[in-house]
Coordinates of C-alpha atoms in Angstrom, one line a residue:
M1 CA 143.9 108.7 -53.9
M2 CA 145.8 105.5 -53.0
T3 CA 144.0 102.3 -52.3
T4 CA 145.2 101.1 -48.9
T5 CA 145.7 97.8 -47.2
T6 CA 144.4 97.3 -43.7
R7 CA 147.0 97.7 -41.1
P8 CA 147.2 95.2 -38.2
T9 CA 145.1 96.4 -35.3
R10 CA 147.8 96.7 -32.6
H11 CA 150.7 97.9 -34.8
I12 CA 152.2 101.1 -36.0
S13 CA 155.0 102.0 -38.4
G14 CA 158.5 101.8 -36.9
A15 CA 159.0 105.3 -38.3
V16 CA 157.4 106.6 -35.0
L17 CA 160.7 105.7 -33.3
S18 CA 162.9 107.7 -35.7
G19 CA 165.5 109.7 -33.8
A20 CA 164.7 108.0 -30.5
S21 CA 168.1 106.3 -30.2
E22 CA 170.1 109.4 -30.8
L23 CA 168.0 111.5 -28.4
I24 CA 168.1 108.9 -25.6
R25 CA 171.9 108.6 -25.9
E26 CA 172.3 112.4 -25.8
L27 CA 170.3 112.3 -22.6
G28 CA 172.6 109.6 -21.2
G29 CA 170.4 106.5 -21.7
A30 CA 170.7 103.1 -23.3
P31 CA 168.0 102.9 -26.0
E32 CA 168.5 99.2 -26.8
A33 CA 168.0 98.3 -23.1
M34 CA 164.8 100.4 -22.9
A35 CA 163.5 98.9 -26.1
E36 CA 164.1 95.4 -24.7
W37 CA 162.3 96.3 -21.5
A38 CA 159.4 97.7 -23.5
G39 CA 159.1 94.6 -25.7
L40 CA 160.3 96.3 -28.9
P41 CA 162.8 94.5 -31.2
S42 CA 166.1 96.4 -31.0
E43 CA 166.2 96.5 -34.8
S44 CA 163.1 98.7 -34.9
L45 CA 165.1 101.6 -33.5
A46 CA 167.1 101.7 -36.7
D47 CA 164.8 100.1 -39.3
S48 CA 161.4 101.8 -39.9
D49 CA 160.3 98.9 -42.1
I50 CA 159.6 96.9 -38.9
P51 CA 156.0 97.3 -37.6
V52 CA 155.9 97.7 -33.8
D53 CA 153.3 97.0 -31.2
V54 CA 151.5 100.2 -30.1
A55 CA 151.5 99.2 -26.4
S56 CA 155.2 98.6 -26.6
V57 CA 155.8 102.0 -28.1
L58 CA 153.8 103.6 -25.3
R59 CA 155.8 101.6 -22.8
F60 CA 159.1 102.6 -24.5
F61 CA 158.2 106.3 -24.3
N62 CA 157.2 106.0 -20.7
T63 CA 160.3 104.0 -19.7
A64 CA 162.5 106.6 -21.4
A65 CA 160.7 109.5 -19.6
T66 CA 161.0 107.8 -16.2
D67 CA 164.6 106.4 -16.5
L68 CA 166.0 109.6 -17.9
D69 CA 163.9 111.9 -15.6
C70 CA 162.8 113.6 -18.8
R71 CA 159.1 114.5 -18.6
N72 CA 159.1 116.2 -22.1
I73 CA 160.7 113.4 -24.1
G74 CA 157.7 113.1 -26.4
I75 CA 157.8 116.8 -27.4
M76 CA 161.6 116.6 -27.7
L77 CA 161.4 113.6 -30.1
A78 CA 158.6 115.3 -32.2
A79 CA 161.0 118.2 -32.8
R80 CA 163.3 115.8 -34.7
N81 CA 160.5 114.4 -36.9
G82 CA 157.8 115.5 -39.2
L83 CA 154.5 114.2 -40.6
D84 CA 156.5 111.8 -42.8
V85 CA 156.4 109.4 -39.9
F86 CA 152.9 108.7 -41.3
G87 CA 154.4 107.1 -44.4
P88 CA 152.4 107.6 -47.6
L89 CA 149.6 109.3 -45.6
W90 CA 152.1 112.2 -45.5
I91 CA 151.7 112.7 -49.2
L92 CA 147.9 113.2 -48.8
L93 CA 148.3 115.6 -45.9
R94 CA 150.9 117.8 -47.5
S95 CA 148.8 117.9 -50.7
A96 CA 145.7 119.4 -49.0
R97 CA 144.5 122.7 -50.1
S98 CA 143.6 124.0 -46.7
V99 CA 144.2 123.2 -43.0
Q100 CA 140.7 121.9 -42.7
Q101 CA 141.2 119.5 -45.6
M102 CA 144.5 118.3 -44.1
L103 CA 142.9 117.5 -40.8
E104 CA 139.9 115.8 -42.5
D105 CA 142.3 113.7 -44.5
L106 CA 144.3 112.8 -41.4
T107 CA 141.2 111.7 -39.4
S108 CA 139.6 109.9 -42.3
N109 CA 142.7 107.9 -43.1
Y110 CA 144.4 107.5 -39.7
D111 CA 143.5 103.8 -39.6
M112 CA 145.9 103.2 -42.5
Y113 CA 148.6 104.3 -40.1
T114 CA 147.4 102.4 -37.0
R115 CA 144.3 101.1 -35.3
G116 CA 145.9 101.3 -31.9
A117 CA 144.7 104.9 -31.5
A118 CA 141.9 107.0 -33.0
L119 CA 141.5 110.6 -34.3
S120 CA 138.3 112.6 -34.7
L121 CA 137.5 116.1 -35.8
Q122 CA 134.7 117.7 -33.9
F123 CA 133.2 120.9 -35.3
D124 CA 131.4 123.8 -33.6
E125 CA 130.4 127.3 -34.8
E126 CA 133.8 128.8 -34.1
G127 CA 136.1 126.0 -35.4
A128 CA 137.0 122.4 -34.7
A129 CA 138.8 120.2 -32.2
L130 CA 141.2 117.5 -33.3
C131 CA 140.8 114.8 -30.7
W132 CA 143.2 111.8 -30.1
D133 CA 143.1 108.8 -27.8
T134 CA 144.3 105.2 -27.7
V135 CA 142.0 102.3 -28.1
S136 CA 140.4 101.0 -24.9
Q137 CA 142.3 97.7 -24.9
L138 CA 145.6 99.5 -24.3
D139 CA 146.5 100.0 -20.6
E140 CA 149.8 101.9 -21.0
D141 CA 149.8 105.6 -20.1
P142 CA 149.4 107.6 -23.4
A143 CA 150.6 111.0 -22.1
Q144 CA 153.9 111.0 -23.9
A145 CA 152.3 109.7 -27.1
A146 CA 149.6 112.4 -27.0
E147 CA 152.2 115.1 -26.6
Y148 CA 154.3 113.6 -29.3
G149 CA 151.5 113.5 -31.8
F150 CA 150.1 117.0 -31.1
A151 CA 153.7 118.4 -31.2
L152 CA 154.2 116.8 -34.7
C153 CA 151.0 118.4 -35.9
V154 CA 151.8 121.9 -34.5
N155 CA 155.4 121.8 -35.7
E156 CA 154.3 120.8 -39.2
L157 CA 151.7 123.6 -39.4
R158 CA 154.3 126.1 -38.1
R159 CA 156.7 125.1 -40.9
L160 CA 154.0 126.0 -43.3
M161 CA 152.7 129.0 -41.3
P162 CA 155.4 130.4 -39.0
H163 CA 153.0 132.3 -36.8
F164 CA 150.5 129.5 -36.3
R165 CA 149.3 128.9 -32.7
P166 CA 146.3 126.7 -31.8
R167 CA 143.4 128.5 -30.1
A168 CA 143.6 125.9 -27.2
V169 CA 145.1 122.6 -26.3
Q170 CA 143.7 120.1 -23.8
F171 CA 145.3 117.0 -22.3
R172 CA 143.8 114.3 -20.1
H173 CA 146.9 113.8 -18.1
C174 CA 148.3 116.0 -15.3
A175 CA 150.6 119.0 -15.9
P176 CA 154.4 118.7 -15.7
D177 CA 156.3 120.6 -13.0
S178 CA 157.4 123.1 -15.7
L179 CA 155.2 124.3 -18.5
Q180 CA 157.9 126.3 -20.3
L181 CA 158.4 123.9 -23.3
H182 CA 154.6 123.3 -23.6
V183 CA 153.8 127.0 -23.6
E184 CA 156.6 127.7 -26.2
L185 CA 155.1 125.0 -28.5
F186 CA 151.3 125.2 -27.8
G187 CA 150.8 128.7 -26.5
R188 CA 149.4 129.7 -23.1
E189 CA 145.8 128.4 -23.7
I190 CA 146.8 124.9 -22.5
S191 CA 145.0 122.9 -19.9
F192 CA 145.5 119.5 -18.2
N193 CA 143.2 117.0 -16.4
Q194 CA 140.6 117.5 -19.1
D195 CA 138.1 115.0 -20.4
R196 CA 139.9 114.7 -23.8
N197 CA 143.1 115.2 -25.6
A198 CA 142.4 117.9 -28.2
I199 CA 143.8 120.8 -30.2
Y200 CA 141.3 123.5 -31.1
F201 CA 141.5 125.3 -34.4
T202 CA 139.6 128.5 -35.2
R203 CA 137.6 128.8 -38.3
E204 CA 140.2 131.3 -39.6
T205 CA 142.9 128.7 -39.2
L206 CA 140.9 125.9 -40.8
N207 CA 140.3 128.1 -43.9
M208 CA 144.0 129.0 -44.3
P209 CA 145.5 127.6 -47.5
M210 CA 148.4 125.2 -47.3
N211 CA 151.6 126.5 -48.9
T212 CA 152.4 123.1 -50.2
A213 CA 149.0 122.5 -51.8
N214 CA 149.3 120.6 -55.1
S215 CA 147.3 118.2 -57.2
R216 CA 146.0 115.4 -55.1
S217 CA 148.4 112.9 -56.6
Y218 CA 151.9 111.6 -56.0
S219 CA 153.5 115.0 -56.8
L220 CA 154.8 115.6 -53.3
M221 CA 156.3 112.2 -53.0
Q222 CA 157.8 112.6 -56.4
S223 CA 159.3 116.0 -55.4
R224 CA 160.6 114.5 -52.1
L225 CA 162.2 111.5 -53.8
R226 CA 163.8 113.6 -56.4
C227 CA 165.2 116.0 -53.8
D228 CA 166.5 113.3 -51.4
A229 CA 170.2 113.1 -52.1
S230 CA 170.6 109.4 -51.4
I231 CA 167.8 108.5 -53.8
A232 CA 168.7 111.1 -56.4
R233 CA 172.2 109.4 -56.7
A234 CA 170.7 106.0 -57.0
G235 CA 170.1 104.2 -60.3
L236 CA 166.6 103.5 -61.5
N237 CA 166.5 100.0 -60.0
E238 CA 167.4 101.4 -56.5
R239 CA 165.0 104.3 -56.9
I240 CA 162.1 102.0 -57.8
E241 CA 163.0 99.7 -54.9
N242 CA 163.0 102.6 -52.5
I243 CA 159.5 103.7 -53.6
V244 CA 158.2 100.1 -53.5
R245 CA 159.6 99.7 -49.9
F246 CA 157.9 103.0 -49.0
L247 CA 154.5 102.2 -50.4
L248 CA 154.1 98.4 -50.0
P249 CA 152.8 98.3 -46.4
Y250 CA 150.1 100.8 -47.3
S251 CA 149.2 100.3 -51.0
P252 CA 148.8 97.6 -53.6
C253 CA 151.9 99.2 -55.1
T254 CA 151.1 98.8 -58.8
V255 CA 153.3 99.7 -61.7
N256 CA 150.9 102.6 -62.4
E257 CA 151.5 104.0 -58.9
I258 CA 155.3 103.8 -59.4
S259 CA 154.9 105.6 -62.7
D260 CA 153.0 108.4 -60.9
A261 CA 155.7 108.6 -58.2
T262 CA 158.6 108.8 -60.7
G263 CA 157.0 110.8 -63.4
I264 CA 158.0 108.2 -65.9
S265 CA 155.3 106.6 -68.2
V266 CA 154.5 102.9 -67.6
R267 CA 155.8 101.9 -71.0
T268 CA 159.0 103.9 -70.6
L269 CA 159.6 102.6 -67.1
Q270 CA 159.1 99.0 -68.1
N271 CA 161.4 99.4 -71.2
R272 CA 164.2 101.0 -69.1
L273 CA 164.0 98.2 -66.5
T274 CA 164.1 95.6 -69.2
Q275 CA 167.2 97.2 -70.6
Q276 CA 168.8 96.9 -67.2
G277 CA 167.9 93.2 -67.0
T278 CA 165.1 93.4 -64.5
S279 CA 161.4 94.2 -64.3
F280 CA 159.0 95.8 -61.9
K281 CA 157.7 92.4 -60.8
Q282 CA 161.2 91.3 -59.9
I283 CA 161.9 94.5 -57.9
K284 CA 158.6 94.2 -56.0
D285 CA 159.4 90.5 -55.3
K286 CA 162.8 91.5 -54.0
V287 CA 161.3 93.9 -51.5
R288 CA 158.7 91.4 -50.5
Y289 CA 161.5 88.8 -49.9
D290 CA 163.4 91.2 -47.7
L291 CA 160.4 92.5 -45.7
A292 CA 158.9 89.1 -45.2
L293 CA 162.1 88.0 -43.5
K294 CA 162.3 91.1 -41.3
Y295 CA 158.7 90.8 -40.2
L296 CA 159.1 87.1 -39.3
Q297 CA 162.3 87.6 -37.4
S298 CA 161.8 91.0 -35.8
S299 CA 158.0 91.4 -35.2
D300 CA 155.1 89.6 -33.6
L301 CA 152.9 90.0 -36.7
S302 CA 151.0 86.8 -37.5
L303 CA 151.6 85.1 -40.9
A304 CA 148.2 86.3 -42.1
E305 CA 149.0 89.9 -41.2
I306 CA 152.4 89.7 -42.9
S307 CA 150.7 88.2 -46.0
E308 CA 148.2 91.1 -46.0
I309 CA 150.9 93.8 -45.6
L310 CA 152.9 92.4 -48.5
G311 CA 149.8 92.6 -50.8
Y312 CA 148.8 88.9 -51.0
S313 CA 145.1 88.2 -51.4
E314 CA 145.6 84.8 -49.7
L315 CA 147.9 83.4 -47.1
S316 CA 148.5 80.4 -49.3
A317 CA 150.0 82.6 -52.1
F318 CA 152.4 84.2 -49.6
S319 CA 153.4 80.8 -48.2
R320 CA 154.2 79.5 -51.7
S321 CA 156.3 82.6 -52.5
F322 CA 158.2 82.4 -49.2
R323 CA 159.1 78.8 -49.7
R324 CA 160.3 79.7 -53.2
W325 CA 162.4 82.5 -51.8
H326 CA 163.9 80.8 -48.8
G327 CA 163.5 77.0 -49.4
Q328 CA 161.5 76.5 -46.2
P329 CA 158.1 77.5 -44.9
A330 CA 157.5 80.8 -43.2
S331 CA 156.4 79.0 -40.0
A332 CA 159.8 77.4 -39.7
V333 CA 161.6 80.8 -39.8
R334 CA 159.1 82.1 -37.2
R335 CA 159.8 79.2 -34.9
C336 CA 163.6 79.7 -35.2
A337 CA 163.2 83.4 -34.5
V338 CA 161.2 82.7 -31.4
V339 CA 163.8 80.2 -30.2

């Protein structure tokens, strides 16, 4: 299992916004204006590298639902995405041997994705309820986010098990005027104005094997990276850079991890990079260089948080690297971005 870094408390991967711009435009809206109103950097709509504030994401969903008069925008957006919005956590989930193991992995590791919300799995004699809620410090209405998250989960399970239906679904918020889309997705056992947001799974469902089960390693990411047309066409340097960019916010991203992801031994990998006039350290440095600038210019992460995400044990080490890359301190770039 990957060793993970601690994610900033109020932030979440920008991948949660994937597809939002296209959907909002199709519905006649202006996504950039909505993002600005919600407090999201406009770049985050197109660049999943940028961490975004959880409260701003909730505000963005709610603004889109209100301005477009589209009560079901969370469910509609989920239909365009998959569990890969969870970043490297997706590898672990798709590698589970059973539905129960997938849900346990999700709840146990959800804090590597965000600490702006919480998941728990509550068992009883007949099955288990997957419960979700935002943290108490967030005042934004979480209804769209709750439906988005549960729809992602149900859609993914249905890709693996086409006839899957949860035993029951509960939401804290009130029901929409029309339940058609909700019933099509979640089934008829859906209730609103409840004391929790939860999906209930029967014991039979929990015990079902996952069709994608594999060794608990990087095999799924390896398969995905090899099948992704844009990455498959890339040279080794670009391929390694893509993997580093994918893993860095969540993992120490060592050469051994890259070896596992590519299926190339460490020695062979290092030799091939040397032959191409580069090294793993240089590639990792290049990604850090790029992400550091993005985070400073397009997010409200503190310097300490940026340093931690990029895998530095101390802020001073990040500061020295940034000055070496850009010829000025990180604090100066942040001040210019604010101005």
